[in-house]
Short mmCIF file of C-alpha atoms and ligand atoms in Angstrom, two decimals:
data_model
loop_
_atom_site.label_atom_id
_atom_site.label_comp_id
_atom_site.label_asym_id
_atom_site.label_seq_id
_atom_site.Cartn_x
_atom_site.Cartn_y
_atom_site.Cartn_z
CA MET Q 1 -102.48 -233.66 101.47
CA THR Q 2 -103.17 -235.77 104.54
CA ALA Q 3 -101.65 -234.54 107.74
CA SER Q 4 -98.59 -236.71 108.34
CA TYR Q 5 -96.03 -237.13 111.08
CA TRP Q 6 -93.89 -234.06 111.64
CA SER Q 7 -91.12 -233.32 114.10
CA PRO Q 8 -88.44 -230.56 114.16
CA GLU Q 9 -86.04 -233.05 112.57
CA SER Q 10 -88.40 -234.83 110.08
CA TRP Q 11 -86.83 -232.67 107.30
CA ARG Q 12 -83.73 -234.82 107.66
CA ALA Q 13 -85.40 -237.63 105.65
CA ARG Q 14 -85.86 -235.28 102.67
CA PRO Q 15 -83.39 -233.87 100.14
CA ALA Q 16 -82.04 -230.61 101.62
CA LEU Q 17 -80.58 -228.31 98.97
CA HIS Q 18 -78.13 -225.48 99.65
CA GLN Q 19 -76.93 -226.81 103.04
CA PRO Q 20 -73.38 -226.10 104.27
CA ALA Q 21 -70.86 -228.95 104.01
CA TRP Q 22 -69.69 -228.82 107.60
CA PRO Q 23 -66.30 -230.57 107.60
CA ASP Q 24 -66.49 -232.09 111.07
CA PRO Q 25 -69.82 -233.63 112.13
CA ALA Q 26 -68.79 -233.75 115.80
CA GLU Q 27 -68.06 -229.97 115.78
CA ARG Q 28 -71.40 -229.36 114.09
CA ASP Q 29 -73.16 -231.44 116.76
CA ARG Q 30 -71.49 -229.49 119.50
CA ALA Q 31 -72.52 -226.14 117.98
CA VAL Q 32 -76.12 -227.35 117.46
CA LYS Q 33 -76.30 -228.67 121.03
CA SER Q 34 -75.17 -225.26 122.36
CA LEU Q 35 -77.77 -223.51 120.18
CA ARG Q 36 -80.51 -225.77 121.58
CA ASP Q 37 -79.62 -224.69 125.10
CA LEU Q 38 -79.93 -220.96 124.32
CA PRO Q 39 -83.13 -218.97 124.89
CA PRO Q 40 -85.56 -218.30 122.05
CA LEU Q 41 -84.98 -215.04 120.15
CA VAL Q 42 -88.66 -214.35 119.60
CA PHE Q 43 -91.76 -215.61 121.35
CA ALA Q 44 -94.70 -217.60 120.10
CA GLY Q 45 -97.17 -214.89 121.10
CA GLU Q 46 -95.35 -212.36 118.92
CA ALA Q 47 -95.42 -214.73 115.95
CA ARG Q 48 -99.16 -215.24 116.51
CA SER Q 49 -99.79 -211.50 116.54
CA LEU Q 50 -97.86 -211.16 113.25
CA THR Q 51 -100.07 -213.89 111.75
CA GLU Q 52 -103.09 -211.82 112.77
CA HIS Q 53 -101.63 -208.69 111.12
CA LEU Q 54 -100.86 -210.63 107.94
CA GLY Q 55 -104.39 -211.95 108.04
CA ARG Q 56 -105.49 -208.33 107.59
CA VAL Q 57 -103.08 -208.06 104.66
CA ALA Q 58 -104.64 -211.23 103.09
CA ALA Q 59 -108.08 -209.63 103.61
CA GLY Q 60 -107.09 -206.40 101.83
CA GLU Q 61 -107.18 -204.33 105.00
CA ALA Q 62 -103.44 -203.64 105.40
CA PHE Q 63 -100.21 -203.53 103.44
CA LEU Q 64 -96.95 -205.38 104.17
CA LEU Q 65 -93.56 -203.71 103.97
CA GLN Q 66 -90.90 -206.40 104.22
CA ALA Q 67 -87.43 -204.91 103.80
CA GLY Q 68 -83.82 -205.14 104.74
CA ASP Q 69 -80.44 -206.39 103.63
CA CYS Q 70 -79.88 -209.17 101.11
CA ALA Q 71 -77.22 -210.67 103.35
CA GLU Q 72 -76.69 -209.15 106.81
CA SER Q 73 -73.14 -208.89 108.04
CA PHE Q 74 -71.73 -210.01 111.42
CA ASP Q 75 -69.83 -206.70 111.29
CA SER Q 76 -72.87 -204.36 111.01
CA SER Q 77 -72.35 -201.37 113.28
CA ALA Q 78 -75.10 -200.06 115.55
CA ASP Q 79 -75.27 -197.00 113.27
CA SER Q 80 -75.76 -199.14 110.20
CA ILE Q 81 -78.55 -201.13 111.88
CA ARG Q 82 -80.20 -197.90 113.06
CA ASP Q 83 -80.00 -196.41 109.60
CA ARG Q 84 -81.57 -199.48 108.02
CA LEU Q 85 -84.37 -199.27 110.60
CA ARG Q 86 -84.75 -195.54 109.84
CA VAL Q 87 -85.24 -196.21 106.11
CA ILE Q 88 -87.84 -198.92 106.82
CA LEU Q 89 -89.70 -196.56 109.17
CA GLN Q 90 -89.50 -193.75 106.59
CA MET Q 91 -90.95 -196.03 103.90
CA ALA Q 92 -93.63 -197.21 106.29
CA ILE Q 93 -94.68 -193.72 107.19
CA VAL Q 94 -94.92 -192.69 103.54
CA LEU Q 95 -97.07 -195.75 102.83
CA THR Q 96 -99.25 -195.13 105.86
CA TYR Q 97 -99.70 -191.41 105.34
CA SER Q 98 -99.71 -191.03 101.57
CA GLY Q 99 -101.03 -194.52 100.82
CA GLY Q 100 -103.62 -194.31 103.58
CA MET Q 101 -103.24 -197.94 104.77
CA PRO Q 102 -102.13 -199.60 107.99
CA VAL Q 103 -98.67 -200.93 107.24
CA VAL Q 104 -97.31 -204.17 108.73
CA LYS Q 105 -93.56 -203.80 109.11
CA VAL Q 106 -91.28 -206.83 108.80
CA GLY Q 107 -87.50 -206.51 108.54
CA ARG Q 108 -85.21 -208.84 106.65
CA ILE Q 109 -83.11 -208.35 109.74
CA ALA Q 110 -81.70 -209.99 112.92
CA GLY Q 111 -81.08 -213.33 111.21
CA GLN Q 112 -80.73 -212.90 107.42
CA PHE Q 113 -77.23 -214.47 107.47
CA ALA Q 114 -77.42 -217.33 105.00
CA LYS Q 115 -77.53 -217.29 101.19
CA PRO Q 116 -78.25 -219.87 98.50
CA ARG Q 117 -75.85 -219.36 95.58
CA SER Q 118 -76.13 -220.26 91.93
CA SER Q 119 -72.75 -222.00 92.03
CA PRO Q 120 -71.21 -223.88 94.97
CA THR Q 121 -67.77 -222.55 94.06
CA GLU Q 122 -66.25 -219.28 92.84
CA THR Q 123 -63.24 -219.04 90.61
CA VAL Q 124 -60.86 -216.07 90.56
CA GLY Q 125 -57.91 -216.44 88.20
CA ASP Q 126 -56.72 -220.01 88.73
CA THR Q 127 -58.17 -220.37 92.20
CA GLU Q 128 -61.44 -222.13 92.88
CA LEU Q 129 -62.89 -221.80 96.38
CA PRO Q 130 -66.34 -222.50 97.99
CA SER Q 131 -68.80 -219.68 97.30
CA PHE Q 132 -69.66 -217.22 100.09
CA LEU Q 133 -72.86 -218.57 101.67
CA GLY Q 134 -73.49 -215.82 104.18
CA HIS Q 135 -71.87 -215.07 107.50
CA MET Q 136 -73.77 -217.94 109.15
CA VAL Q 137 -71.61 -220.34 107.12
CA ASN Q 138 -68.33 -218.75 106.00
CA ASP Q 139 -66.59 -215.41 105.34
CA ILE Q 140 -66.48 -213.33 102.20
CA GLY Q 141 -62.66 -213.05 101.91
CA PHE Q 142 -61.20 -215.13 99.15
CA THR Q 143 -58.90 -217.55 101.09
CA ASP Q 144 -59.22 -221.21 102.02
CA ALA Q 145 -59.58 -220.36 105.68
CA GLU Q 146 -62.23 -217.66 105.12
CA ARG Q 147 -64.32 -219.76 102.80
CA ALA Q 148 -64.24 -222.89 104.99
CA HIS Q 149 -67.70 -223.81 106.37
CA ASP Q 150 -67.50 -223.30 110.12
CA PRO Q 151 -70.41 -224.53 112.35
CA ASN Q 152 -69.30 -222.22 115.17
CA ARG Q 153 -70.72 -219.45 112.98
CA LEU Q 154 -74.20 -220.80 113.83
CA LEU Q 155 -73.59 -219.62 117.34
CA THR Q 156 -72.22 -216.24 116.25
CA ALA Q 157 -75.30 -215.84 114.03
CA TYR Q 158 -77.51 -216.43 117.05
CA HIS Q 159 -75.63 -213.86 119.16
CA ARG Q 160 -75.57 -211.29 116.35
CA ALA Q 161 -79.28 -211.79 115.80
CA ALA Q 162 -79.88 -211.39 119.56
CA SER Q 163 -77.91 -208.12 119.76
CA THR Q 164 -79.52 -206.73 116.60
CA LEU Q 165 -82.94 -207.59 117.93
CA ASN Q 166 -82.13 -205.98 121.22
CA LEU Q 167 -81.18 -202.77 119.46
CA LEU Q 168 -84.32 -202.86 117.34
CA ARG Q 169 -86.50 -203.42 120.34
CA ALA Q 170 -84.89 -200.48 122.08
CA PHE Q 171 -85.25 -198.13 119.07
CA THR Q 172 -88.83 -199.09 118.31
CA ARG Q 173 -89.97 -198.83 121.94
CA GLY Q 174 -87.65 -196.21 123.33
CA GLY Q 175 -88.55 -193.00 121.52
CA TYR Q 176 -86.63 -193.28 118.23
CA ALA Q 177 -89.75 -194.35 116.42
CA ASP Q 178 -91.91 -191.61 117.92
CA LEU Q 179 -94.02 -189.95 115.23
CA ALA Q 180 -92.88 -186.60 116.55
CA ARG Q 181 -89.45 -187.54 115.14
CA VAL Q 182 -90.59 -188.25 111.59
CA SER Q 183 -88.90 -185.05 110.38
CA ASN Q 184 -85.69 -185.83 112.29
CA TRP Q 185 -85.28 -189.10 110.39
CA ASN Q 186 -84.90 -187.07 107.27
CA ARG Q 187 -82.08 -184.72 108.07
CA GLU Q 188 -79.55 -185.91 105.57
CA PHE Q 189 -82.03 -186.24 102.73
CA VAL Q 190 -83.68 -182.83 102.73
CA ALA Q 191 -81.32 -180.47 101.09
CA SER Q 192 -80.50 -182.21 97.92
CA SER Q 193 -82.98 -184.85 96.83
CA PRO Q 194 -86.52 -184.43 95.45
CA ALA Q 195 -87.66 -187.45 97.46
CA GLY Q 196 -86.23 -185.78 100.53
CA GLN Q 197 -88.13 -182.57 99.88
CA ARG Q 198 -91.31 -184.48 99.29
CA TYR Q 199 -90.71 -186.40 102.51
CA SER Q 200 -90.08 -183.16 104.36
CA ALA Q 201 -93.40 -181.69 103.24
CA MET Q 202 -95.16 -184.84 104.41
CA ALA Q 203 -93.38 -184.70 107.75
CA ASP Q 204 -94.57 -181.10 108.22
CA GLU Q 205 -98.14 -182.22 107.65
CA ILE Q 206 -97.72 -185.03 110.15
CA ASP Q 207 -96.30 -182.57 112.68
CA ARG Q 208 -99.30 -180.36 112.21
CA ALA Q 209 -101.70 -183.31 112.62
CA LEU Q 210 -99.87 -184.37 115.79
CA ARG Q 211 -100.19 -180.88 117.28
CA PHE Q 212 -103.87 -180.99 116.52
CA MET Q 213 -104.22 -184.42 118.12
CA THR Q 214 -102.26 -183.31 121.20
CA ALA Q 215 -104.58 -180.31 121.51
CA CYS Q 216 -107.48 -182.72 121.45
CA GLY Q 217 -105.90 -184.84 124.22
CA ILE Q 218 -104.76 -187.70 121.99
CA THR Q 219 -101.21 -188.21 123.24
CA GLY Q 220 -98.80 -191.14 123.55
CA ALA Q 221 -100.37 -191.84 126.98
CA VAL Q 222 -103.72 -192.76 125.41
CA ALA Q 223 -102.47 -193.87 122.00
CA PRO Q 224 -99.07 -195.62 122.38
CA GLN Q 225 -98.89 -196.27 118.64
CA ILE Q 226 -97.94 -192.58 118.26
CA GLN Q 227 -94.69 -193.30 120.10
CA GLU Q 228 -93.91 -196.95 119.36
CA VAL Q 229 -93.67 -199.11 116.31
CA GLU Q 230 -94.17 -202.86 115.95
CA LEU Q 231 -91.35 -204.17 113.83
CA TYR Q 232 -91.21 -207.89 113.24
CA THR Q 233 -88.17 -209.90 112.06
CA SER Q 234 -87.81 -212.36 109.20
CA HIS Q 235 -85.23 -214.24 107.19
CA GLU Q 236 -84.92 -217.03 104.67
CA ALA Q 237 -85.06 -220.32 106.59
CA LEU Q 238 -82.13 -221.81 104.68
CA VAL Q 239 -79.66 -223.54 107.04
CA LEU Q 240 -81.90 -226.08 108.65
CA ASP Q 241 -79.42 -227.11 111.41
CA TYR Q 242 -79.90 -223.57 112.75
CA GLU Q 243 -83.68 -223.36 112.32
CA GLU Q 244 -84.23 -226.79 113.89
CA ALA Q 245 -82.11 -225.90 116.94
CA LEU Q 246 -84.21 -222.80 117.58
CA THR Q 247 -87.52 -224.56 117.17
CA ARG Q 248 -89.29 -224.76 120.50
CA GLN Q 249 -92.60 -225.97 121.82
CA ASP Q 250 -94.82 -223.13 123.05
CA SER Q 251 -95.66 -223.70 126.75
CA LEU Q 252 -99.10 -222.17 126.29
CA THR Q 253 -100.38 -224.10 123.29
CA GLY Q 254 -97.95 -227.04 122.93
CA GLN Q 255 -97.38 -225.97 119.31
CA TRP Q 256 -93.98 -225.68 117.64
CA TYR Q 257 -92.50 -222.31 116.69
CA ASP Q 258 -89.20 -221.54 115.01
CA CYS Q 259 -88.03 -218.94 117.51
CA SER Q 260 -85.20 -217.60 115.31
CA ALA Q 261 -87.52 -214.95 113.80
CA HIS Q 262 -91.22 -214.00 113.72
CA MET Q 263 -91.63 -214.87 110.04
CA LEU Q 264 -89.62 -217.35 107.93
CA TRP Q 265 -89.64 -217.75 104.23
CA VAL Q 266 -88.63 -220.48 101.84
CA GLY Q 267 -86.53 -219.30 98.92
CA GLU Q 268 -86.97 -219.77 95.18
CA ARG Q 269 -84.22 -222.40 95.10
CA THR Q 270 -85.46 -224.57 97.98
CA ARG Q 271 -89.25 -224.56 97.66
CA GLN Q 272 -89.58 -228.14 96.24
CA LEU Q 273 -92.76 -229.78 97.57
CA ASP Q 274 -90.91 -232.93 98.55
CA GLY Q 275 -87.86 -231.11 99.79
CA ALA Q 276 -86.53 -230.57 103.30
CA HIS Q 277 -87.40 -226.88 103.60
CA VAL Q 278 -91.11 -227.26 102.90
CA GLU Q 279 -91.17 -230.26 105.21
CA PHE Q 280 -89.56 -228.24 108.03
CA LEU Q 281 -91.66 -225.15 107.62
CA ARG Q 282 -95.02 -226.89 107.36
CA GLY Q 283 -94.68 -227.94 111.00
CA VAL Q 284 -93.84 -224.61 112.65
CA LEU Q 285 -96.70 -222.25 113.46
CA ASN Q 286 -94.88 -219.01 112.49
CA PRO Q 287 -96.27 -216.98 109.61
CA LEU Q 288 -94.50 -218.25 106.48
CA GLY Q 289 -93.49 -216.76 103.15
CA CYS Q 290 -92.65 -218.55 99.89
CA LYS Q 291 -90.84 -216.97 96.98
CA ILE Q 292 -92.52 -217.56 93.63
CA GLY Q 293 -90.23 -217.16 90.60
CA PRO Q 294 -90.93 -217.37 86.85
CA THR Q 295 -90.67 -221.17 86.67
CA ALA Q 296 -93.48 -221.79 89.21
CA GLY Q 297 -96.59 -223.19 87.51
CA VAL Q 298 -100.15 -223.09 88.78
CA ASP Q 299 -100.02 -226.65 90.14
CA GLU Q 300 -96.80 -225.97 92.01
CA VAL Q 301 -98.19 -222.84 93.61
CA LEU Q 302 -101.42 -224.62 94.63
CA GLY Q 303 -99.28 -227.45 96.02
CA ILE Q 304 -97.32 -224.92 98.13
CA CYS Q 305 -100.62 -223.47 99.48
CA GLU Q 306 -101.85 -226.98 100.41
CA ALA Q 307 -98.53 -227.99 101.99
CA LEU Q 308 -97.87 -224.84 103.99
CA ASN Q 309 -101.40 -223.74 104.80
CA PRO Q 310 -103.77 -226.75 104.61
CA ASP Q 311 -106.13 -225.17 107.10
CA ARG Q 312 -106.30 -221.97 105.04
CA THR Q 313 -105.57 -219.72 107.97
CA PRO Q 314 -105.43 -216.11 106.79
CA GLY Q 315 -101.99 -214.63 107.52
CA ARG Q 316 -100.27 -218.03 107.75
CA LEU Q 317 -98.92 -217.91 104.16
CA THR Q 318 -97.54 -214.98 102.12
CA LEU Q 319 -96.68 -215.64 98.52
CA ILE Q 320 -93.78 -213.39 97.49
CA THR Q 321 -93.72 -213.12 93.71
CA ARG Q 322 -90.42 -212.18 91.99
CA LEU Q 323 -91.20 -212.61 88.32
CA GLY Q 324 -89.33 -209.79 86.61
CA ALA Q 325 -90.59 -206.50 85.20
CA SER Q 326 -91.07 -207.82 81.69
CA ARG Q 327 -92.85 -211.05 82.70
CA VAL Q 328 -95.07 -210.17 85.66
CA GLY Q 329 -97.95 -209.22 83.31
CA ASP Q 330 -97.98 -212.68 81.70
CA LEU Q 331 -97.02 -214.90 84.59
CA LEU Q 332 -98.93 -213.44 87.57
CA PRO Q 333 -102.56 -213.43 86.33
CA PRO Q 334 -102.94 -217.26 86.03
CA LEU Q 335 -101.44 -217.72 89.49
CA LEU Q 336 -103.78 -215.14 91.04
CA ALA Q 337 -106.82 -216.68 89.37
CA ALA Q 338 -105.94 -220.23 90.45
CA VAL Q 339 -105.25 -219.38 94.05
CA ARG Q 340 -108.39 -217.22 94.22
CA ASP Q 341 -110.57 -219.89 92.65
CA GLU Q 342 -109.25 -222.56 95.04
CA GLY Q 343 -110.17 -220.32 97.96
CA HIS Q 344 -106.70 -220.08 99.52
CA ALA Q 345 -106.49 -217.03 101.82
CA VAL Q 346 -102.92 -215.93 101.06
CA ALA Q 347 -101.27 -212.52 101.25
CA TRP Q 348 -99.63 -211.59 97.91
CA VAL Q 349 -96.48 -209.57 98.03
CA CYS Q 350 -94.23 -208.29 95.26
CA ASP Q 351 -90.45 -208.75 95.47
CA PRO Q 352 -89.38 -206.46 92.60
CA MET Q 353 -85.68 -207.14 93.17
CA HIS Q 354 -84.79 -210.77 92.43
CA GLY Q 355 -86.36 -211.00 88.97
CA ASN Q 356 -84.59 -207.85 87.79
CA THR Q 357 -80.91 -208.49 88.48
CA TYR Q 358 -78.40 -208.21 85.64
CA THR Q 359 -74.74 -207.42 85.03
CA SER Q 360 -74.02 -203.82 84.11
CA ALA Q 361 -71.69 -202.70 81.35
CA THR Q 362 -69.01 -202.20 84.01
CA GLY Q 363 -69.40 -205.82 85.22
CA ARG Q 364 -71.32 -205.10 88.45
CA LYS Q 365 -74.39 -207.09 89.46
CA THR Q 366 -77.13 -204.47 89.55
CA ARG Q 367 -80.85 -203.66 89.24
CA HIS Q 368 -82.48 -200.67 87.69
CA PHE Q 369 -84.86 -198.56 89.80
CA ASP Q 370 -87.23 -198.28 86.80
CA ASP Q 371 -87.48 -202.08 86.53
CA VAL Q 372 -88.30 -202.23 90.22
CA VAL Q 373 -91.10 -199.73 89.77
CA THR Q 374 -92.31 -201.44 86.58
CA GLU Q 375 -92.62 -204.82 88.26
CA ILE Q 376 -94.59 -203.34 91.17
CA THR Q 377 -96.84 -201.48 88.70
CA GLY Q 378 -97.45 -204.74 86.86
CA PHE Q 379 -98.17 -206.48 90.17
CA PHE Q 380 -100.82 -203.88 91.04
CA ALA Q 381 -102.33 -204.10 87.55
CA ALA Q 382 -102.62 -207.90 87.69
CA HIS Q 383 -104.35 -207.74 91.08
CA GLU Q 384 -106.72 -205.04 89.91
CA GLN Q 385 -107.80 -207.31 87.05
CA ALA Q 386 -108.12 -210.40 89.21
CA GLY Q 387 -110.02 -208.58 91.93
CA THR Q 388 -107.36 -209.56 94.47
CA TRP Q 389 -105.38 -207.43 96.88
CA PRO Q 390 -101.77 -206.38 96.11
CA GLY Q 391 -100.71 -206.95 99.68
CA GLY Q 392 -97.24 -205.56 99.90
CA VAL Q 393 -93.67 -205.20 98.77
CA HIS Q 394 -90.51 -207.07 99.72
CA VAL Q 395 -87.31 -205.09 99.03
CA GLU Q 396 -83.57 -205.22 99.63
CA LEU Q 397 -82.26 -201.96 101.02
CA THR Q 398 -79.71 -200.40 103.25
CA GLY Q 399 -79.52 -197.07 105.06
CA ASP Q 400 -75.88 -196.69 103.96
CA ALA Q 401 -75.22 -194.31 101.06
CA VAL Q 402 -74.39 -197.04 98.55
CA THR Q 403 -74.40 -197.01 94.76
CA GLU Q 404 -75.52 -200.52 93.90
CA CYS Q 405 -78.83 -200.11 92.01
CA LEU Q 406 -79.06 -197.84 88.94
CA GLY Q 407 -81.46 -194.96 88.51
CA GLY Q 408 -83.71 -193.24 91.05
CA SER Q 409 -83.93 -189.51 91.51
CA ASP Q 410 -80.09 -189.26 91.82
CA GLN Q 411 -79.87 -191.03 88.47
CA ILE Q 412 -77.10 -193.39 89.45
CA GLY Q 413 -75.42 -194.57 86.24
CA ASP Q 414 -73.15 -197.44 85.28
CA ASP Q 415 -70.07 -195.34 85.98
CA ASP Q 416 -71.26 -194.47 89.48
CA LEU Q 417 -71.61 -198.08 90.66
CA ASP Q 418 -67.97 -198.36 91.76
CA GLN Q 419 -68.24 -195.34 94.10
CA ALA Q 420 -69.85 -197.25 96.97
CA TYR Q 421 -70.61 -200.78 95.95
CA GLU Q 422 -70.53 -202.56 99.29
CA THR Q 423 -73.00 -205.39 99.26
CA MET Q 424 -71.90 -208.90 100.19
CA CYS Q 425 -74.53 -210.38 97.90
CA ASP Q 426 -77.28 -208.65 95.85
CA PRO Q 427 -77.44 -204.91 95.00
CA ARG Q 428 -79.62 -202.92 97.43
CA LEU Q 429 -81.62 -199.72 97.17
CA ASN Q 430 -80.04 -196.93 99.12
CA GLY Q 431 -82.03 -194.68 101.47
CA ARG Q 432 -83.10 -192.15 98.81
CA GLN Q 433 -84.07 -194.76 96.31
CA SER Q 434 -86.09 -196.52 99.02
CA VAL Q 435 -88.00 -193.39 100.04
CA ASP Q 436 -88.51 -192.58 96.34
CA LEU Q 437 -89.95 -196.06 95.86
CA ALA Q 438 -92.27 -195.73 98.85
CA PHE Q 439 -93.85 -192.59 97.27
CA GLN Q 440 -94.36 -194.46 94.00
CA VAL Q 441 -95.95 -197.43 95.79
CA ALA Q 442 -98.12 -195.00 97.86
CA GLU Q 443 -99.53 -193.58 94.62
CA LEU Q 444 -100.38 -197.07 93.39
CA LEU Q 445 -102.02 -197.80 96.75
CA GLN Q 446 -104.11 -194.62 96.54
CA SER Q 447 -105.39 -195.75 93.15
CA ARG Q 448 -106.76 -198.91 94.78
CA ARG Q 449 -108.65 -197.16 97.54
C1 PEP X 501 -83.29 -213.34 98.54
O1 PEP X 501 -84.40 -212.99 98.95
O2 PEP X 501 -82.24 -212.80 98.90
C2 PEP X 501 -83.25 -214.44 97.60
C3 PEP X 501 -82.17 -215.24 97.43
O3 PEP X 501 -84.36 -214.54 96.84
P1 PEP X 501 -84.94 -215.71 95.92
O4 PEP X 501 -85.06 -216.93 96.78
O5 PEP X 501 -86.27 -215.14 95.50
O6 PEP X 501 -84.02 -215.85 94.76
CO1 CO X 502 -81.10 -211.10 97.54
#
């Protein structure tokens, strides 16, 4: 593809799917103008350092953990945000320690407020209302007023993202993420769950190693990574009014960055090569992701690589495959071979959630832990065969004690789903299932080393 004119608004000339239908254009313009005047949430230099880290993932030298809520809520409490961070850090420490790899940590957090939906409307009884599109657009309650698309929510999304990010920066830099606290993160798991006991044993080993390091003079003063964690943010770049308004020119390089998050991805439903989302994202210098579902053919995937990473910069593009446990073995190998043979330096990541969603016997949208593990296992096997690097996992989780996904060491069954089914969108792994999963992935990682 030849490099063609791009500007933060050039996407407006392309078909933009899954955009809100703001009822009043003047109100939308006012909200967007206010957003434009607000400071960036993240900085270009941070996005560049994430690209470098992801370059190491593309090169097979690191592993990406991208995780967080399916749809973040404007009402998340500080405790809920902290608990989500805790589960991400627990998974990361398991992957680092048991898997033996540097782990790049990226949250689906501080901006994951917009959702594409399979149907624009939802019907309950005789009432048909617009679907819930995420707190950036409307509310989940089933009334006209709550489901109306309200552009002032763009501003609330910005402020919620800013306060979440502030909390995350404080926790990751202010002692909470200190390796000496690895065992504290585990308190509520230990007693009852096998994953918790396994985690506890690992935490004891880390404590012993830290005492040894301290005795040798390797403390936080000389090795700050013992006390601090680098956590980057990401979300699906869906509502382009929002993303455009937060796109700023870096004063150092003159290049454009979407300063709403460090990493942005384009979803399965909006990745058309001639569509608005690909047009928008190709012009911002942030590291990008693209979801790859079962309908994506080889030509389409190569087209995405060309469009989003024509310079073949390692770390610029992460392909997030979500093919389903039963289909990954057939669908992934041709994609890996084609991308490898064309010499595209992408990071490959497995989203084992979105290809494995189904409706349970009790009518709940759910996923089974075993399918999640099976898809990741198939992902590792396909990479082993192709001689490529299985670069990471992308999962939906929460630190809250929910019962939304089946299985795991607590053996959540159909009849348990109603106990704590709280998600606003897709079913998420709870803390125990997430730590369980990290141990399983760590074993797969060990087998590749
Ligand atoms: C998601 O990540 O929540 C999502 C909607 O995924 P996908 O675009 O892969 O369906
Ligand atoms: Co989801």
